[in-house]
């Protein structure tokens, strides 16, 4: 009897140990599996969407820089560079909405370095730099120049502004004797400053490429192998932090302000608040920003092994409705922006249509972009954050009880 | 167990001062660490210097933060006071100073409200009136014998946190929908070893029910001498888990160390093998629990019981209206995310525009305000005041949406109401729209191979 009891006890204990072991093993594997799903999603998105865009952007910057150097050593006709510049801007506009890694790092502030749009940009301070360069061509060091005086917006101004004279001598005394220079000198010095700006842009785009390139920094590879030690939730948070660009910059700065929905231009259209100097380019950047935002939800459909971005994750969690609602609204906004682009409209067409309260039934063309973006960001800030238990950018880095 | 018939004599019974003095050391240390974190993590700049607007507690709009660098100096000063509190030097002066200083720091901006800082403030307040410098104090020659009511008051306060936190979980969402546990645990799949279990719905129900039963009953298990050691082990395990799972900072440590107050008052003598024989001859008795003390303690207890229950006086779900939410130990019971856009209308011209909260508030303040109606109301008045200063007559409306515990977002505040016509009062707000009646969505477990 005793032997029987011992045998039973040993058998039951052995069986229990095996079952427990197997249960723990299963759940450990499941933990890895669920964590992997999130990590894979982020890695796939970075590899199939962001990395090719970074490469494209860097290649376009290389090309643009080469063209600047060529043009400036021959004709000094900067206007001929406009199309190349537009391509660079277009590519960057996509990346703006999918900030990750160096694109997001506030210390390096890569985005501000190359796009000081929302800083204190003014054409007079660019003129001032050109005049300073003209005065002391050898002693001019771009590194000491403030961020708001270089980057894409400064480049755009030099290329698209055809008036070679300066009109800021009152506020910027350095430009006083500028207008007395010959036209060829004016072109030469503007070209000189553009060359510096273009080389600076190339330097930064090279840094970005180095960070992402599989043969150098291999950011995506590091994330994939988890060598940086980020949890999959951290990675999702980093992606969602980047998406906040749509809320703060596209919705509020690029749309609401110029179309008179905010105090700055309340009740009127003010074209100086549009991002770019032409409506076409302004719409192009908005369209590309929205395109970038969409790509986070659907991935790169042309890419082999695409995981379809956040849509797949939310679908698996049982909340594909959130992804679809965001997707439909952003697509609608993008279509409205593309429609303006395809009709080749100008600021005066928008002005002619007049200010429209976007809550009214009769909506303006710009409200057709703003309203769905507003709807999408409402879902984004509420349901999307709740379901994925994400923290908002710069949320109080303290306890939460 | 307490004999209710002789409750008063029980409260007046003399006790060893060591447990109370050990509590002084614990509380002072926790206060020191809390304040040190502000300095260490750069929160002084972020929370006190950077914001141009602080969202105030009703009745405390006069509390302002000090300009740079004086807030830093103030916090350093409070850290020194915490240290003096720990060693028991000039306790009668240090204890109230530390309480007032600690309270001041946490009254500056209600977007920084945390239950555990409220708890530390309350405990520091209670300690002003207790002879917690009686022992473990090199500056004190005479050892004072303290009384049971000193311990009972602290036990009541710690017990109230647990009990009301448990009561706050007595909701359909928590018990029958496992929300917000489903959203929190379902996204914690990175957790080593048990991550794979956490997105299972049955595990989420186990966590929800255990949390509820733990909070509701643990003070009673800690009070009963036979169950106390086991209960304390459960306290340690429970708070270790919560600190691993959730970003709740010092809360688990505060609750774990404070639970030591439930042990017999001479526990430090036993643990640290202190010889108490010599000290007995020097004992002095502390005042009895009678007269004004009975009145003041009863008033305090009444307030501490009423505050967490005051939400029953307001219509609607407290998690949605937030009326009666603060100072009531509703710890980690909701996942709420909001989206707020203010709309300003010039009363004379009728022109409307949007006013971005980010023009006034920091990101963390916007995130906190977005789900809390009284903070939204306050923000509307901040906007109104700005235009009033400019001599303009405006109306302020808000488009405020929020999602609660995984439900689809809905409008939280009536967008047609001019918030400048509404004032904060103890009455229920009439501009909050009804909470969503739908059941919360649950997220499903993830499987590999999308």
mmCIF file of N, CA, C and O in Angstrom, chain B residues 320-321 323 372-378 380-381 396 398 400 411-425 427-434:
data_model
loop_
_atom_site.group_PDB
_atom_site.id
_atom_site.type_symbol
_atom_site.label_atom_id
_atom_site.label_comp_id
_atom_site.label_asym_id
_atom_site.label_seq_id
_atom_site.Cartn_x
_atom_site.Cartn_y
_atom_site.Cartn_z
ATOM 1 N N UNK B 320 -16.561 59.318 -15.658
ATOM 2 C CA UNK B 320 -16.853 60.120 -16.844
ATOM 3 C C UNK B 320 -16.912 61.610 -16.480
ATOM 4 O O UNK B 320 -16.278 62.437 -17.126
ATOM 5 N N UNK B 321 -17.651 61.929 -15.410
ATOM 6 C CA UNK B 321 -17.828 63.347 -15.041
ATOM 7 C C UNK B 321 -16.623 63.859 -14.256
ATOM 8 O O UNK B 321 -16.379 65.059 -14.218
ATOM 9 N N UNK B 323 -16.473 64.260 -11.277
ATOM 10 C CA UNK B 323 -16.911 65.038 -10.112
ATOM 11 C C UNK B 323 -16.822 64.143 -8.882
ATOM 12 O O UNK B 323 -17.566 63.189 -8.751
ATOM 13 N N UNK B 372 -10.765 65.717 -18.362
ATOM 14 C CA UNK B 372 -11.331 66.140 -17.070
ATOM 15 C C UNK B 372 -12.122 67.446 -17.211
ATOM 16 O O UNK B 372 -11.554 68.518 -17.429
ATOM 17 N N UNK B 373 -13.467 67.361 -17.118
ATOM 18 C CA UNK B 373 -14.308 68.529 -17.396
ATOM 19 C C UNK B 373 -13.970 69.779 -16.579
ATOM 20 O O UNK B 373 -13.955 70.873 -17.129
ATOM 21 N N UNK B 374 -13.678 69.643 -15.286
ATOM 22 C CA UNK B 374 -13.453 70.891 -14.527
ATOM 23 C C UNK B 374 -12.153 71.575 -14.941
ATOM 24 O O UNK B 374 -12.023 72.793 -14.860
ATOM 25 N N UNK B 375 -11.195 70.807 -15.429
ATOM 26 C CA UNK B 375 -9.960 71.419 -15.926
ATOM 27 C C UNK B 375 -10.199 72.080 -17.281
ATOM 28 O O UNK B 375 -9.624 73.125 -17.589
ATOM 29 N N UNK B 376 -11.088 71.478 -18.074
ATOM 30 C CA UNK B 376 -11.449 72.081 -19.370
ATOM 31 C C UNK B 376 -12.157 73.416 -19.121
ATOM 32 O O UNK B 376 -11.875 74.421 -19.778
ATOM 33 N N UNK B 377 -13.056 73.420 -18.135
ATOM 34 C CA UNK B 377 -13.762 74.652 -17.782
ATOM 35 C C UNK B 377 -12.753 75.727 -17.365
ATOM 36 O O UNK B 377 -12.831 76.883 -17.781
ATOM 37 N N UNK B 378 -11.794 75.322 -16.533
ATOM 38 C CA UNK B 378 -10.785 76.278 -16.075
ATOM 39 C C UNK B 378 -9.989 76.848 -17.261
ATOM 40 O O UNK B 378 -9.704 78.036 -17.325
ATOM 41 N N UNK B 380 -11.010 77.117 -20.326
ATOM 42 C CA UNK B 380 -11.875 78.034 -21.085
ATOM 43 C C UNK B 380 -11.831 79.420 -20.441
ATOM 44 O O UNK B 380 -11.776 80.437 -21.138
ATOM 45 N N UNK B 381 -11.799 79.453 -19.111
ATOM 46 C CA UNK B 381 -11.744 80.752 -18.423
ATOM 47 C C UNK B 381 -10.383 81.426 -18.598
ATOM 48 O O UNK B 381 -10.310 82.654 -18.642
ATOM 49 N N UNK B 396 -16.578 81.245 -25.199
ATOM 50 C CA UNK B 396 -15.659 80.118 -25.422
ATOM 51 C C UNK B 396 -16.446 78.803 -25.382
ATOM 52 O O UNK B 396 -17.158 78.520 -24.417
ATOM 53 N N UNK B 398 -16.278 74.432 -26.475
ATOM 54 C CA UNK B 398 -15.252 73.398 -26.611
ATOM 55 C C UNK B 398 -15.792 72.173 -27.353
ATOM 56 O O UNK B 398 -16.950 71.783 -27.164
ATOM 57 N N UNK B 400 -15.058 68.649 -27.194
ATOM 58 C CA UNK B 400 -14.313 67.758 -26.301
ATOM 59 C C UNK B 400 -14.805 66.326 -26.454
ATOM 60 O O UNK B 400 -15.968 66.035 -26.199
ATOM 61 N N UNK B 411 -18.694 62.732 -27.517
ATOM 62 C CA UNK B 411 -18.595 64.103 -27.005
ATOM 63 C C UNK B 411 -18.762 64.073 -25.489
ATOM 64 O O UNK B 411 -19.680 63.442 -24.979
ATOM 65 N N UNK B 412 -17.873 64.770 -24.785
ATOM 66 C CA UNK B 412 -17.971 64.764 -23.329
ATOM 67 C C UNK B 412 -18.655 66.033 -22.821
ATOM 68 O O UNK B 412 -19.355 66.020 -21.816
ATOM 69 N N UNK B 413 -18.440 67.135 -23.552
ATOM 70 C CA UNK B 413 -19.005 68.417 -23.108
ATOM 71 C C UNK B 413 -19.873 68.992 -24.219
ATOM 72 O O UNK B 413 -19.516 68.896 -25.401
ATOM 73 N N UNK B 414 -21.011 69.568 -23.800
ATOM 74 C CA UNK B 414 -21.940 70.128 -24.776
ATOM 75 C C UNK B 414 -21.245 71.239 -25.576
ATOM 76 O O UNK B 414 -20.881 72.280 -25.005
ATOM 77 N N UNK B 415 -21.070 71.053 -26.893
ATOM 78 C CA UNK B 415 -20.319 72.045 -27.677
ATOM 79 C C UNK B 415 -21.074 73.358 -27.865
ATOM 80 O O UNK B 415 -20.512 74.332 -28.340
ATOM 81 N N UNK B 416 -22.366 73.368 -27.474
ATOM 82 C CA UNK B 416 -23.153 74.604 -27.676
ATOM 83 C C UNK B 416 -23.104 75.511 -26.453
ATOM 84 O O UNK B 416 -23.623 76.620 -26.472
ATOM 85 N N UNK B 417 -22.488 75.019 -25.387
ATOM 86 C CA UNK B 417 -22.473 75.802 -24.143
ATOM 87 C C UNK B 417 -21.271 76.748 -24.111
ATOM 88 O O UNK B 417 -20.131 76.318 -24.309
ATOM 89 N N UNK B 418 -21.569 78.016 -23.866
ATOM 90 C CA UNK B 418 -20.499 78.992 -23.667
ATOM 91 C C UNK B 418 -19.935 78.770 -22.262
ATOM 92 O O UNK B 418 -20.590 79.077 -21.259
ATOM 93 N N UNK B 419 -18.737 78.250 -22.190
ATOM 94 C CA UNK B 419 -18.180 77.859 -20.883
ATOM 95 C C UNK B 419 -17.882 79.063 -20.002
ATOM 96 O O UNK B 419 -17.725 78.913 -18.787
ATOM 97 N N UNK B 420 -17.802 80.244 -20.608
ATOM 98 C CA UNK B 420 -17.543 81.424 -19.768
ATOM 99 C C UNK B 420 -18.759 81.756 -18.903
ATOM 100 O O UNK B 420 -18.647 82.493 -17.927
ATOM 101 N N UNK B 421 -19.899 81.194 -19.270
ATOM 102 C CA UNK B 421 -21.095 81.426 -18.452
ATOM 103 C C UNK B 421 -21.160 80.451 -17.291
ATOM 104 O O UNK B 421 -22.033 80.533 -16.441
ATOM 105 N N UNK B 422 -20.264 79.471 -17.294
ATOM 106 C CA UNK B 422 -20.277 78.452 -16.239
ATOM 107 C C UNK B 422 -19.148 78.720 -15.253
ATOM 108 O O UNK B 422 -18.047 79.076 -15.663
ATOM 109 N N UNK B 423 -19.447 78.540 -14.000
ATOM 110 C CA UNK B 423 -18.420 78.742 -12.972
ATOM 111 C C UNK B 423 -18.232 77.430 -12.209
ATOM 112 O O UNK B 423 -19.142 76.608 -12.125
ATOM 113 N N UNK B 424 -17.046 77.281 -11.657
ATOM 114 C CA UNK B 424 -16.813 76.090 -10.830
ATOM 115 C C UNK B 424 -17.576 76.258 -9.518
ATOM 116 O O UNK B 424 -17.538 77.308 -8.893
ATOM 117 N N UNK B 425 -18.286 75.230 -9.126
ATOM 118 C CA UNK B 425 -18.919 75.239 -7.806
ATOM 119 C C UNK B 425 -19.040 73.798 -7.359
ATOM 120 O O UNK B 425 -18.685 72.880 -8.096
ATOM 121 N N UNK B 427 -21.726 72.332 -7.015
ATOM 122 C CA UNK B 427 -22.886 71.738 -7.693
ATOM 123 C C UNK B 427 -22.427 70.942 -8.910
ATOM 124 O O UNK B 427 -21.367 71.210 -9.472
ATOM 125 N N UNK B 428 -23.306 70.018 -9.322
ATOM 126 C CA UNK B 428 -22.954 69.213 -10.512
ATOM 127 C C UNK B 428 -22.946 70.099 -11.747
ATOM 128 O O UNK B 428 -23.785 70.990 -11.887
ATOM 129 N N UNK B 429 -21.992 69.848 -12.645
ATOM 130 C CA UNK B 429 -21.949 70.599 -13.903
ATOM 131 C C UNK B 429 -23.116 70.176 -14.789
ATOM 132 O O UNK B 429 -23.404 68.978 -14.899
ATOM 133 N N UNK B 430 -23.735 71.172 -15.450
ATOM 134 C CA UNK B 430 -24.845 70.793 -16.344
ATOM 135 C C UNK B 430 -24.404 70.755 -17.802
ATOM 136 O O UNK B 430 -25.193 70.581 -18.702
ATOM 137 N N UNK B 431 -23.095 70.945 -18.037
ATOM 138 C CA UNK B 431 -22.637 70.951 -19.432
ATOM 139 C C UNK B 431 -21.964 69.633 -19.832
ATOM 140 O O UNK B 431 -21.507 69.492 -20.956
ATOM 141 N N UNK B 432 -21.891 68.696 -18.886
ATOM 142 C CA UNK B 432 -21.274 67.401 -19.229
ATOM 143 C C UNK B 432 -22.343 66.513 -19.870
ATOM 144 O O UNK B 432 -23.423 66.332 -19.306
ATOM 145 N N UNK B 433 -22.021 65.991 -21.033
ATOM 146 C CA UNK B 433 -22.986 65.124 -21.728
ATOM 147 C C UNK B 433 -22.938 63.718 -21.117
ATOM 148 O O UNK B 433 -21.944 63.346 -20.480
ATOM 149 N N UNK B 434 -24.017 62.940 -21.287
ATOM 150 C CA UNK B 434 -24.056 61.612 -20.656
ATOM 151 C C UNK B 434 -22.915 60.705 -21.119
ATOM 152 O O UNK B 434 -22.452 60.801 -22.260
#
